[in-house]
Coordinates of C-alpha atoms in Angstrom, one line a residue:
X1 CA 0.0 0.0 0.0
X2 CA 2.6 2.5 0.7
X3 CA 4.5 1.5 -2.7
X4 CA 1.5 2.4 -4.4
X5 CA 1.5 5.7 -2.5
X6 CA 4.9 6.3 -3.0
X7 CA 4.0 5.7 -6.9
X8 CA 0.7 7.8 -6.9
X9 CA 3.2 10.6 -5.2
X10 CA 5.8 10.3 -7.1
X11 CA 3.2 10.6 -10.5
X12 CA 1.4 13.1 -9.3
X13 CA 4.7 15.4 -8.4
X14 CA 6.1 14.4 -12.6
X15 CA 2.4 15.9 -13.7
X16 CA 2.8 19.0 -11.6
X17 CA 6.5 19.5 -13.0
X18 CA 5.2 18.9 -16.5
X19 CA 2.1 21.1 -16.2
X20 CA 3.9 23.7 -14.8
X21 CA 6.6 23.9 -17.7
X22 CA 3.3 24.5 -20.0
X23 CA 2.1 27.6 -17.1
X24 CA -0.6 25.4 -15.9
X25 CA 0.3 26.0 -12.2
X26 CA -2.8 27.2 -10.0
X27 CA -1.2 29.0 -7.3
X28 CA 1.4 30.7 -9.8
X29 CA 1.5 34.3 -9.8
X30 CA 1.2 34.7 -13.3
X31 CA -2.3 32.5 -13.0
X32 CA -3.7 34.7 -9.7
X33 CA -2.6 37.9 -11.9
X34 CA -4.6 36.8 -14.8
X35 CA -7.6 36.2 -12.6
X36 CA -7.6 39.5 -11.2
X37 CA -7.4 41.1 -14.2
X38 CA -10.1 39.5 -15.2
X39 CA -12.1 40.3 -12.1
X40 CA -10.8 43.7 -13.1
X41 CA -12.4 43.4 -16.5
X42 CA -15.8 42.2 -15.0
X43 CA -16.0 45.4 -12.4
X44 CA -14.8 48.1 -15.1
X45 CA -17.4 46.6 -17.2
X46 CA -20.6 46.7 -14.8
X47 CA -23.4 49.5 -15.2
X48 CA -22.3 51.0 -11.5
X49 CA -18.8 51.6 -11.9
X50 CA -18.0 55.3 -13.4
X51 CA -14.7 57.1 -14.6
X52 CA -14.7 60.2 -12.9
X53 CA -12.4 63.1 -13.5
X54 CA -10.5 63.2 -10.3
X55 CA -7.7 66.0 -11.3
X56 CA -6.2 68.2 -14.2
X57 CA -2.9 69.9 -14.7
X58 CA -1.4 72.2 -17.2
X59 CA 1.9 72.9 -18.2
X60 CA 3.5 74.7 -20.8
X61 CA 6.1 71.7 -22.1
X62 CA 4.9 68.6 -23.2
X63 CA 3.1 66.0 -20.6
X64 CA 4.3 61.8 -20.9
X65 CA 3.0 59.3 -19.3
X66 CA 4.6 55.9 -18.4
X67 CA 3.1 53.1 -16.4
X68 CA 0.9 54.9 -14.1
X69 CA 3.5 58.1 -14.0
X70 CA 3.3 61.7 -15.5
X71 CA 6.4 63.1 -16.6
X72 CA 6.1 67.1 -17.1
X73 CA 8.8 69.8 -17.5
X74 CA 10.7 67.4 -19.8
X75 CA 10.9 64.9 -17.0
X76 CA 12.1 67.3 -14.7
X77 CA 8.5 66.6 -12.6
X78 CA 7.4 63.2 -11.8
X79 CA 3.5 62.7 -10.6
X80 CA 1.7 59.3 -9.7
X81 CA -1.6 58.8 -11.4
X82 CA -2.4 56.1 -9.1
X83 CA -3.3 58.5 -6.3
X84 CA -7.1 60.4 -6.1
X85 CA -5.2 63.6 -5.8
X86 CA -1.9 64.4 -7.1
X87 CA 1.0 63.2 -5.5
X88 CA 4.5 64.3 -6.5
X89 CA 7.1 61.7 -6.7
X90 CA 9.6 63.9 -7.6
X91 CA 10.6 67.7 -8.6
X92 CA 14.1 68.5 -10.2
X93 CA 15.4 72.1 -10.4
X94 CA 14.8 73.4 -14.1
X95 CA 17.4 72.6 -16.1
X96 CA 19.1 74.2 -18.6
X97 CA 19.1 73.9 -22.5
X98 CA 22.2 72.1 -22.4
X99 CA 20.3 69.2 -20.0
X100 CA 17.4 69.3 -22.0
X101 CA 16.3 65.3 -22.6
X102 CA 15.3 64.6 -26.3
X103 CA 13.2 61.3 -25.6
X104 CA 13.2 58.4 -22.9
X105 CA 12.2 54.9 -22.9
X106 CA 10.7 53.2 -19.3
X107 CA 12.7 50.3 -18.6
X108 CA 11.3 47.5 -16.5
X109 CA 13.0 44.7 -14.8
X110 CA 12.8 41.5 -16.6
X111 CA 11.9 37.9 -15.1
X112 CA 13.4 35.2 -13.7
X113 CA 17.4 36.8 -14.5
X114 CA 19.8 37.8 -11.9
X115 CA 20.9 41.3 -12.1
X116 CA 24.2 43.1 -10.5
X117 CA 22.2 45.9 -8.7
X118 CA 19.7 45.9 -6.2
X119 CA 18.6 48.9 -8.3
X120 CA 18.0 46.7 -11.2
X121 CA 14.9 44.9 -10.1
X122 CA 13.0 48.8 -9.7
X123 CA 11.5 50.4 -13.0
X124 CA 13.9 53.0 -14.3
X125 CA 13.8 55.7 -16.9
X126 CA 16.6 55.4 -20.0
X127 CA 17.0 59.8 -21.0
X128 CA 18.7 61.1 -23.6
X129 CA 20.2 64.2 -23.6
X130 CA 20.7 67.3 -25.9
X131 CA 25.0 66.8 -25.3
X132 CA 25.0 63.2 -26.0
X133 CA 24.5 61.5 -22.7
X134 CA 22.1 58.6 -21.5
X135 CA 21.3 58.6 -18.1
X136 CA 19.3 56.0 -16.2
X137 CA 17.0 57.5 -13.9
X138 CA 15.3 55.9 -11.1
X139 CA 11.5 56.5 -12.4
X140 CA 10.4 56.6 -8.3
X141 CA 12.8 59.5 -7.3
X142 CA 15.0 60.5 -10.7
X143 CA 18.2 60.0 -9.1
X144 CA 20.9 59.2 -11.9
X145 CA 22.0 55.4 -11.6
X146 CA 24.2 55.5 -14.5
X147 CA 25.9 57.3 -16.9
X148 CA 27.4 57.0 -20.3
X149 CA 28.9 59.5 -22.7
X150 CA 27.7 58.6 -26.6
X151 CA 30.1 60.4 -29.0
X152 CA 31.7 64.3 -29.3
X153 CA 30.2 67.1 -31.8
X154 CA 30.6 64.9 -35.2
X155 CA 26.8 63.8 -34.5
X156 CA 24.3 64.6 -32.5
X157 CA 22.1 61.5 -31.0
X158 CA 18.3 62.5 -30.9
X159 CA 15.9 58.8 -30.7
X160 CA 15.5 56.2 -28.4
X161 CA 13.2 52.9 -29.7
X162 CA 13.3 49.0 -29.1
X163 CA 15.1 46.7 -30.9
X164 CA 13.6 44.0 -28.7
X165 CA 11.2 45.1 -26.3
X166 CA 12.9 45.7 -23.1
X167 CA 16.1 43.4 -24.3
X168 CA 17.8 45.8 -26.7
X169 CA 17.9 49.5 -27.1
X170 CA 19.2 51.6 -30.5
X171 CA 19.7 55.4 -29.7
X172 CA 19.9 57.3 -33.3
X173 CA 21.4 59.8 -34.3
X174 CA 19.7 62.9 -35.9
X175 CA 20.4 63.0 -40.1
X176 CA 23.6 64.8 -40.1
X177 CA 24.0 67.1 -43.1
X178 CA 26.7 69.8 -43.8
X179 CA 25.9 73.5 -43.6
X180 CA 25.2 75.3 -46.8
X181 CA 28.7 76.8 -47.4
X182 CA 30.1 73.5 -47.0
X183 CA 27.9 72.2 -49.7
X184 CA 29.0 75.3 -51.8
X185 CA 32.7 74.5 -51.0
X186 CA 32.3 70.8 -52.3
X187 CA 32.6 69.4 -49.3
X188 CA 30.9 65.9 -49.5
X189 CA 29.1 63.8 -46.5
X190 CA 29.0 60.0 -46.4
X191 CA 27.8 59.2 -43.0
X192 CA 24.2 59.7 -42.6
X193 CA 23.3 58.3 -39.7
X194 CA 24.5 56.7 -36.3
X195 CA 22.9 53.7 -34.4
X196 CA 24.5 53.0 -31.2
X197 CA 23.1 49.4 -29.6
X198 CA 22.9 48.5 -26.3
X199 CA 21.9 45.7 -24.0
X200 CA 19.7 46.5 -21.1
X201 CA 19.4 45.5 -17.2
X202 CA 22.3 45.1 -16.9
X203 CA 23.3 48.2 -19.4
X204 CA 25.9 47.2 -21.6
X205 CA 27.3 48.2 -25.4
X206 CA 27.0 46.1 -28.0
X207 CA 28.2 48.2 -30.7
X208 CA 28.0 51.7 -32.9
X209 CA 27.9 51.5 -36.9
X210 CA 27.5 54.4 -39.3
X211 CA 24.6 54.5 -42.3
X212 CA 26.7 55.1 -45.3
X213 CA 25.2 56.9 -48.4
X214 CA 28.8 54.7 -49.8
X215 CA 26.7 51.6 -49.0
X216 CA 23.2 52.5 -48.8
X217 CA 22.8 54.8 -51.8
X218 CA 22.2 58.2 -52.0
X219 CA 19.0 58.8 -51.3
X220 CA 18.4 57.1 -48.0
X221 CA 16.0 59.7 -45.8
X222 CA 15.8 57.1 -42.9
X223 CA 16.7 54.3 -40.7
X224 CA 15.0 52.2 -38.2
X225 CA 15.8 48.8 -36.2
X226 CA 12.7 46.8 -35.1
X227 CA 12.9 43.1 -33.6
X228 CA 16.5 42.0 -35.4
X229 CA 15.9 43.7 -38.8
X230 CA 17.5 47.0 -40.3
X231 CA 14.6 49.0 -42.2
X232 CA 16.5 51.5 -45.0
X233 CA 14.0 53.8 -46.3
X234 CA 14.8 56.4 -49.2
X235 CA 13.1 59.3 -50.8
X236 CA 11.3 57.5 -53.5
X237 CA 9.6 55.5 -51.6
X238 CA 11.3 52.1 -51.7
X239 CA 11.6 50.2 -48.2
X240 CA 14.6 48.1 -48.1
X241 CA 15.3 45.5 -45.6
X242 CA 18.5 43.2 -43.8
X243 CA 19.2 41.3 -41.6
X244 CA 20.4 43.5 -38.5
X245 CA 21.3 41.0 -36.0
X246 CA 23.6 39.5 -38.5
X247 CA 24.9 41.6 -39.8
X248 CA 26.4 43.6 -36.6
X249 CA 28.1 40.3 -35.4
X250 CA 29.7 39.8 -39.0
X251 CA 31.1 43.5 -39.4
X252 CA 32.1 44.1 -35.6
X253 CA 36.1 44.6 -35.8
X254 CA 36.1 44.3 -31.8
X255 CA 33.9 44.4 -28.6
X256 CA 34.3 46.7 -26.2
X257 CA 32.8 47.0 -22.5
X258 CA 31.5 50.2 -20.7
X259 CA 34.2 51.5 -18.1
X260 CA 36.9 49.8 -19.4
X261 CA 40.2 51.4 -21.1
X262 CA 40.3 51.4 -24.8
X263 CA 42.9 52.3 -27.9
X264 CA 41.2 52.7 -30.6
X265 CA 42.5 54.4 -34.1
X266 CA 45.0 56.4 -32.5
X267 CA 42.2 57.1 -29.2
X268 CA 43.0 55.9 -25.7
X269 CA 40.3 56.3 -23.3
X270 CA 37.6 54.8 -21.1
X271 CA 34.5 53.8 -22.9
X272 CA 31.3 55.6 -22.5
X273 CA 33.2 58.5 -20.3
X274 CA 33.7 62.2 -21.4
X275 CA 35.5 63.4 -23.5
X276 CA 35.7 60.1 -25.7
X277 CA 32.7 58.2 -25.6
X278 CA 31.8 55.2 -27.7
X279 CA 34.2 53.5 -30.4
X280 CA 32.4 53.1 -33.4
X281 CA 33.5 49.3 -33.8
X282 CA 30.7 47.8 -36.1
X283 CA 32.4 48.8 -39.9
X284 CA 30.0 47.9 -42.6
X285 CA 32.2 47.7 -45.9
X286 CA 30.0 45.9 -48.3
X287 CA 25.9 46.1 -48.9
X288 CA 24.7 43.5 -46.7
X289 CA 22.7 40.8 -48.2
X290 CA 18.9 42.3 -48.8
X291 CA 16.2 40.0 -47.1
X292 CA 13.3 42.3 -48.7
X293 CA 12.3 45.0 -50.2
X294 CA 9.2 47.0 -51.5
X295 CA 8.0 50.4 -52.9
X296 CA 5.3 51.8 -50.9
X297 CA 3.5 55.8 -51.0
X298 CA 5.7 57.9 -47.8
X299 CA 7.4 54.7 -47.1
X300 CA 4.5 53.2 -45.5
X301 CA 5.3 49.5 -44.6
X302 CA 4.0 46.9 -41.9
X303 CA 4.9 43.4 -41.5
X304 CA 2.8 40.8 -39.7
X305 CA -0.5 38.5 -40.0
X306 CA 0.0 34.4 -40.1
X307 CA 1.0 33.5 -42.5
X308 CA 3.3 36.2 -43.1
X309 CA 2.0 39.6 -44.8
X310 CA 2.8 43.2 -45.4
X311 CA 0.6 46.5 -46.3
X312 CA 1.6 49.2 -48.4
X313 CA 0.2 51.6 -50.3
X314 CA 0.9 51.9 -54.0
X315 CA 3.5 54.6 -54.6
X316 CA 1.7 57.2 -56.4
X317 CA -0.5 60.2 -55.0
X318 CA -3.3 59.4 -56.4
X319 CA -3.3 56.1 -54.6
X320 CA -3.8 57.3 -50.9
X321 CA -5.9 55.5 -49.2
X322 CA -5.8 52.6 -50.8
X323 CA -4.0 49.9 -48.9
X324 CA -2.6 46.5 -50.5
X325 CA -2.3 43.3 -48.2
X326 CA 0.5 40.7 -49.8
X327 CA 2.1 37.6 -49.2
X328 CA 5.3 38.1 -47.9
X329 CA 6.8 35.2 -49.1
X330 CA 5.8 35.5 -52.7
X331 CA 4.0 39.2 -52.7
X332 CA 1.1 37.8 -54.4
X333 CA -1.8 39.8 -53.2
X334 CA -4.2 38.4 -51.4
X335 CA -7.7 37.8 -52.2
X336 CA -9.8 41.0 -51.5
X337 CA -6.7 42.6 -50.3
X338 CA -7.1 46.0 -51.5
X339 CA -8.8 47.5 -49.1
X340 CA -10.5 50.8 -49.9
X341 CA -13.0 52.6 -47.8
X342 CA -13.4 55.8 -50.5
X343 CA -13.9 58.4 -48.0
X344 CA -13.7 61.9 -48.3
X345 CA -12.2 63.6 -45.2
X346 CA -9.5 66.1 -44.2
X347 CA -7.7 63.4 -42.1
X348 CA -7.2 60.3 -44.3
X349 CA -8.0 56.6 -42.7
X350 CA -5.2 54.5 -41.1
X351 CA -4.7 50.6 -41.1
X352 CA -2.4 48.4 -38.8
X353 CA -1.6 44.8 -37.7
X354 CA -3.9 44.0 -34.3
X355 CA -1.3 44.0 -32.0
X356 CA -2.9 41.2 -29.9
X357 CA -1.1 39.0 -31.9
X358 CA -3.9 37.5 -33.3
X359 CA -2.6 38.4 -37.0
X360 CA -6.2 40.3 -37.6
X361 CA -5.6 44.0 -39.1
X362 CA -7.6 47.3 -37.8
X363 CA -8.6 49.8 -40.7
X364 CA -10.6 52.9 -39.3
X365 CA -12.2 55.6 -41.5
X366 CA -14.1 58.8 -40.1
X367 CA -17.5 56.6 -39.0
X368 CA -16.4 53.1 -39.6
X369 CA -13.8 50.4 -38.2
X370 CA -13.1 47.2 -40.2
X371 CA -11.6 44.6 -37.8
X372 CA -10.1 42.4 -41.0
X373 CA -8.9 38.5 -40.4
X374 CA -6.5 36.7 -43.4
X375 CA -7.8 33.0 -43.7
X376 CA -7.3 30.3 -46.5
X377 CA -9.6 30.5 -49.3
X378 CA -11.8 27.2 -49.5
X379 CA -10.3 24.5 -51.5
X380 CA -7.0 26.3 -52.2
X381 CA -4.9 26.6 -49.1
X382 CA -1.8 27.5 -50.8
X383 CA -3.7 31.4 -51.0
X384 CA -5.0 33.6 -48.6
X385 CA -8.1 35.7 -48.4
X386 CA -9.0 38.3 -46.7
X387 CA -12.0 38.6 -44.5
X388 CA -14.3 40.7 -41.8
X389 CA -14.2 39.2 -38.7
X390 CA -16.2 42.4 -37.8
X391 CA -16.9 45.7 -37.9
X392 CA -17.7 49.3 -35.6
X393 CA -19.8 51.9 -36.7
X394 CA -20.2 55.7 -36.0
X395 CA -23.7 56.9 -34.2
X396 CA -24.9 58.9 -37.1
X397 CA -28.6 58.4 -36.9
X398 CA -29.2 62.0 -36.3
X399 CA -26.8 63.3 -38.8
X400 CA -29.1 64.0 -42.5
X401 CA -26.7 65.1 -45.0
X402 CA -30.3 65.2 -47.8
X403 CA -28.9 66.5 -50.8
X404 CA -32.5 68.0 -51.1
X405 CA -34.5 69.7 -48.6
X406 CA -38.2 71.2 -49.1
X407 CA -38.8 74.0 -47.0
X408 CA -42.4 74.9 -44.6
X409 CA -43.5 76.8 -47.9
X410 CA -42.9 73.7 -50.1
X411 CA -40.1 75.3 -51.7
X412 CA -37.0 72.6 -53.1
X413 CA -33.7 73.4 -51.8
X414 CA -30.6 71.7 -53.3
X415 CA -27.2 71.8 -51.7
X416 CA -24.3 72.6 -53.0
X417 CA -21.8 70.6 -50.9
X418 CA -21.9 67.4 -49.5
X419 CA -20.6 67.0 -45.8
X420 CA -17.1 65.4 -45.1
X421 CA -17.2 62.2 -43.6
X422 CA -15.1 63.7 -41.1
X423 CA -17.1 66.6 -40.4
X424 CA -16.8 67.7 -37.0
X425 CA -20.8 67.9 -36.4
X426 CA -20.8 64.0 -37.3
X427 CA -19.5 61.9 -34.4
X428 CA -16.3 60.5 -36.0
X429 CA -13.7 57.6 -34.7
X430 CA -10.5 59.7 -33.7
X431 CA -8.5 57.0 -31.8
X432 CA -8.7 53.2 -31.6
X433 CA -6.2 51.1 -29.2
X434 CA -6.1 47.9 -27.1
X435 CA -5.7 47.3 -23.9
X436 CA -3.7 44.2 -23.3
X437 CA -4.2 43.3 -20.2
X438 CA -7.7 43.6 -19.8
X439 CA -8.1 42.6 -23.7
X440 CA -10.3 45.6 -24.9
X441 CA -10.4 47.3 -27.8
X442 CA -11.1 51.5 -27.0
X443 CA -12.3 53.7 -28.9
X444 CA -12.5 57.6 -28.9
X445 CA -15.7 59.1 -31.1
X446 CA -15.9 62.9 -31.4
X447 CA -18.8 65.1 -32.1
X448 CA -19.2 68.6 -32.2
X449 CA -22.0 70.3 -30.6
X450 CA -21.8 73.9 -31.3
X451 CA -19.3 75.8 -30.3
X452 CA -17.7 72.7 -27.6
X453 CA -16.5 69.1 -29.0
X454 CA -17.8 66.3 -26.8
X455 CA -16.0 63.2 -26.8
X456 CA -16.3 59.6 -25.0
X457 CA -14.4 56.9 -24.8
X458 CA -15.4 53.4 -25.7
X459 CA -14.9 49.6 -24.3
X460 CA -15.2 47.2 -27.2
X461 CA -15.1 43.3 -27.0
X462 CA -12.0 42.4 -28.6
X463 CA -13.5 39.1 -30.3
X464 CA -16.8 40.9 -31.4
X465 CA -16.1 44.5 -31.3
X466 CA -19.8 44.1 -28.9
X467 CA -19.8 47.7 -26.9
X468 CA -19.2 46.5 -23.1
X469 CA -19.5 50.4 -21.5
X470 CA -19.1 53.9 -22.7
X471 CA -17.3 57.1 -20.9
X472 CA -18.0 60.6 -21.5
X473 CA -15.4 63.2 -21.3
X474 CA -16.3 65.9 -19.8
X475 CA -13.5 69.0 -21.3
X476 CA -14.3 70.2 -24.8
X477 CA -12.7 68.1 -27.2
X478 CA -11.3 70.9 -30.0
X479 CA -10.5 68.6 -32.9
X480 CA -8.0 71.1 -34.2
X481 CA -5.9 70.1 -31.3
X482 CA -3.8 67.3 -31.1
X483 CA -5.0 65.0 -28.7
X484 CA -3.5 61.8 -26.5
X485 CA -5.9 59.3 -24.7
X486 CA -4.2 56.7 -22.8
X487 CA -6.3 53.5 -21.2
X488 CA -4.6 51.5 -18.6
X489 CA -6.4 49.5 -16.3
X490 CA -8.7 51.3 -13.9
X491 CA -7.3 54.6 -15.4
X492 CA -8.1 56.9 -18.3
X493 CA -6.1 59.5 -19.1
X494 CA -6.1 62.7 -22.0
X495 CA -3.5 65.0 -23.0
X496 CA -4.2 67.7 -24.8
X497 CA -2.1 69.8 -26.9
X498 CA -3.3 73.6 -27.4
X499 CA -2.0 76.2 -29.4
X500 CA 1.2 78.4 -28.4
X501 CA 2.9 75.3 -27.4
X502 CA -0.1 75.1 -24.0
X503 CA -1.0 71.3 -22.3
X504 CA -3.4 69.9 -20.3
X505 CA -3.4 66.8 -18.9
X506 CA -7.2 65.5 -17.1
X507 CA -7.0 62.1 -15.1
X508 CA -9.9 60.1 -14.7
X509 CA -10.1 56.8 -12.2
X510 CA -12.6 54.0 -11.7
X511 CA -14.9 54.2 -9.0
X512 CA -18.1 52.1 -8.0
X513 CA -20.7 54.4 -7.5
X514 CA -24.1 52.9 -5.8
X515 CA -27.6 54.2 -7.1
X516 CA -27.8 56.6 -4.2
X517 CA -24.8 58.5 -5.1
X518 CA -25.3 58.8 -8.6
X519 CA -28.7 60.2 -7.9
X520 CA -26.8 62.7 -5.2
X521 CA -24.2 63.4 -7.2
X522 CA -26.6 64.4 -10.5
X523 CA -28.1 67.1 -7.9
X524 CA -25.1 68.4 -6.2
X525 CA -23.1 70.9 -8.0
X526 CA -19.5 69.9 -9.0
X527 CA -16.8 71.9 -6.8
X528 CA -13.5 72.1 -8.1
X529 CA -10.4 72.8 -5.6
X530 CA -7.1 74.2 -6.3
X531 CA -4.3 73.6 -4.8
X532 CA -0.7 74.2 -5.2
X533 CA 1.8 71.1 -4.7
X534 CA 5.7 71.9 -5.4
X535 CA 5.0 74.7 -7.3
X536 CA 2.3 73.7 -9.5
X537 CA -1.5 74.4 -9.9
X538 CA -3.5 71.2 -9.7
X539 CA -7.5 71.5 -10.4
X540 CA -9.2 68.5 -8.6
X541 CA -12.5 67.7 -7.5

């Protein structure tokens, strides 16, 4: 009896081992998060529970936010948008141009690795400066945690973007050109651009190469690095692609590690430190080879889909709009792959890859949104078709655009002009994202009553596009302005650029309102309070 136990024990412990390689562990955190957020889902989704507009902020430099933190003062000013009312995590002295940070990426620590510094295992902040540094900042109290030096005056580093998601980091040089008399003089410019690559948590260099007109051609306007693959764009429109990865371990002449000695070409110094900075050690002599290429209208090109596709848009004027959905492997266009909504609006429609992986592609117009899905055509499965899974349309039953209109005397009354489908007194689909971890799709429909724009924000079944609850926001909604909504979790946030360089930032949390205070609260006047919190004006209620 106790063999058979010991056997029944010892099986049962091999199935938990095995399930748990596959994530089927019950009392993993992973699996308790996942059922939270879907409680989550479930109470953000019920008729009781409100988003209420709990404080607003202005500034007069542009607003960020960042996993549940609002950078202001370019990141000089760090608030929590967890809190009901504004809580500084930190305020810097204003620095000067010279400081002035050109963008910044939120680093967060990864799993299961072991990492150097205690410091490591906290979310930190990756800045890059207008003189060529990158700092790590601390993203609870913006201390710096490390510092590296890119290169002197011969280029000046501007953009910060993923390689691989929080695994590898490119920092990119602005295009560097000669001035005028320099042209005049005959003076002639090769290098175009500088990537420098980096490793993060723990930080570490992996290289610098130079975009050569010598090797690239001459009419290269771009460069970009997204999971492993160089993207080469140029002024006619073509869209050339190579292998990245490959290619910097084939052409790097030596590695080097940050804060240690170097001689390099005649240089001796420490790497990443003032006044030397980074070797550039990656020396691409030859074109590498090309994995792909494609000729698409403003170098407009997406990969993704199962099986493989891309979308582009033919590469002529008259052609925008229009959006073609091909094979990758082959470029064969797929069946009912030109997709064209024919709309006639001041802001042209947009189309992208779903990024819930699911391989489905969002095309939005002014009052409609096509979720499309690519599936084998019936009895040939060597070609691909593609297909509504569903679709989102504008509230426009109120809207009559009658090209004729017969007056109280029985007079006939023709128009001369035809609204826009983005017309501002039509409610029209400004923003669509989704929300991963709650897997919603959001939408942001604008319509203009009068003189004031009212807008509300939308939760969408991501399977069925069903509508699952609706938000009004309560500021005017100019659509003039450029405007930012950002959904994350039980928080909604909108940034609003004005005029004369003027932003406001209005924070709205969840709360569960029972039938007695919503019938309180429609009675009571609002009150707004102002306060002042390390030097600022906040507006909360």
């Amino acid at each position: 009896r106790r063999r058979r136990a010991a056997s029944r024990g010892v099986h049962n412990v091999c199935r938990l081992l095995s399930r748990r390689a596959y994530g089927f562990y019950a009392r993993d955190a992973g699996v308790a998060h996942r059922i939270n957020l879907g409680l989550l889902r479930k109470i953000i989704c019920q008729e009781s529970t409100k988003f209420k507009n709990v404080w607003t902020t202005h500034s007069a430099s542009p607003i960020a936010y960042e996993r549940g933190r609002i950078y202001l003062d370019n990141y000089q000013c760090c608030i929590s948008s967890v809190a009901r009312e504004p809580r500084i995590l930190y305020q810097k002295p204003k620095c000067s141009k010279s400081e002035k940070i050109e963008d910044a990426l939120l680093l967060e620590c990864p799993l299961g690795e072991m990492l150097p510094s205690p410091s490591d295992y906290k979310p930190s902040l990756i800045v890059l400066t207008v003189q060529n540094w990158l700092l790590r900042l601390s993203a609870d109290s913006g201390d710096i945690l490390e510092k590296i030096y890119l290169a002197g005056s011969c280029c000046k580093f501007r953009y910060l973007s993923w390689d691989t998601p929080q695994e590898v980091m490119v920092v990119k040089s602005a295009q560097n050109k000669l001035p005028a008399a320099a042209r005049q003089a005959g003076i002639q410019q090769s290098v175009l651009f500088y990537l420098a690559v980096f490793q993060v948590l723990p930080l570490s260099f992996i290289g610098m190469l130079e975009i050569n007109k010598k090797i690239f051609g001459n009419n290269v306007t771009d460069v970009a690095v997204s999971n492993g693959i160089l993207i080469v764009m140029y002024s006619m429109g073509l869209v050339r692609l190579y292998n990245f990865q490959a290619t910097c371990e084939q052409c790097m002449e030596q590695p080097f590690d940050l804060g240690h000695e170097f001689n390099w070409n005649g240089q001796v110094g420490v790497v990443g430190k003032y006044p030397f900075g980074l070797p550039c050690n990656i020396k691409i002599t030859d074109t590498p080879p090309l994995l792909f290429e494609a000729s698409s209208l403003e170098n407009a090109f997406q990969i993704g889909g199962y099986p493989w596709h891309y979308i582009i848009t033919p590469n002529k004027k008259k052609h925008k709009g229009v959006f073609h959905i091909c094979s990758l492997k082959d470029n064969t266009l797929a069946k009912n792959g030109i997709q064209d909504m024919q709309c006639c609006s001041l802001e042209p429609d947009w189309i992208y890859f779903h990024p819930d992986m699911s391989g489905r592609i969002i095309h939005v117009g002014p009052n409609l949104i096509k979720v499309l899905k690519l599936k084998e055509v019936k009895n040939n499965t060597d070609q691909v078709e593609v297909a509504e899974d569903f679709t989102i349309v504008a509230n426009r039953e109120n809207c009559l655009n009658d090209a004729v209109t017969v007056t109280a005397s029985g007079r006939v009354v023709k128009k001369r002009f035809n609204l826009l489908d983005d017309d501002p007194e039509q409610e029209t689909f400004k923003i669509v994202d989704y929300e991963d971890e709650l897997d919603l799709l959001s939408t942001v429909a604008v319509t203009e009553i009068g003189a004031d724009g009212k807008a509300h924000l939308d939760f969408r079944c991501n399977d069925h596009g069903i509508l699952l609850k609706s938000i009004p926001l309560l500021e005017s909604w100019d659509v003039t302005y450029s405007h930012e909504v950002y959904f994350d979790k039980d928080l909604v946030l909108h940034i609003e650029q004005k005029p004369n360089r003027r932003f406001s930032c209005y924070v709205y949390q969840m709360v569960c309102d029972t039938a007695k205070d919503d019938e309180r609260s429609s009675h009571e006047k609002t009150e707004r309070v102002f306060c002042k919190k390390g030097g600022r004006l906040f507006e909360y209620i």
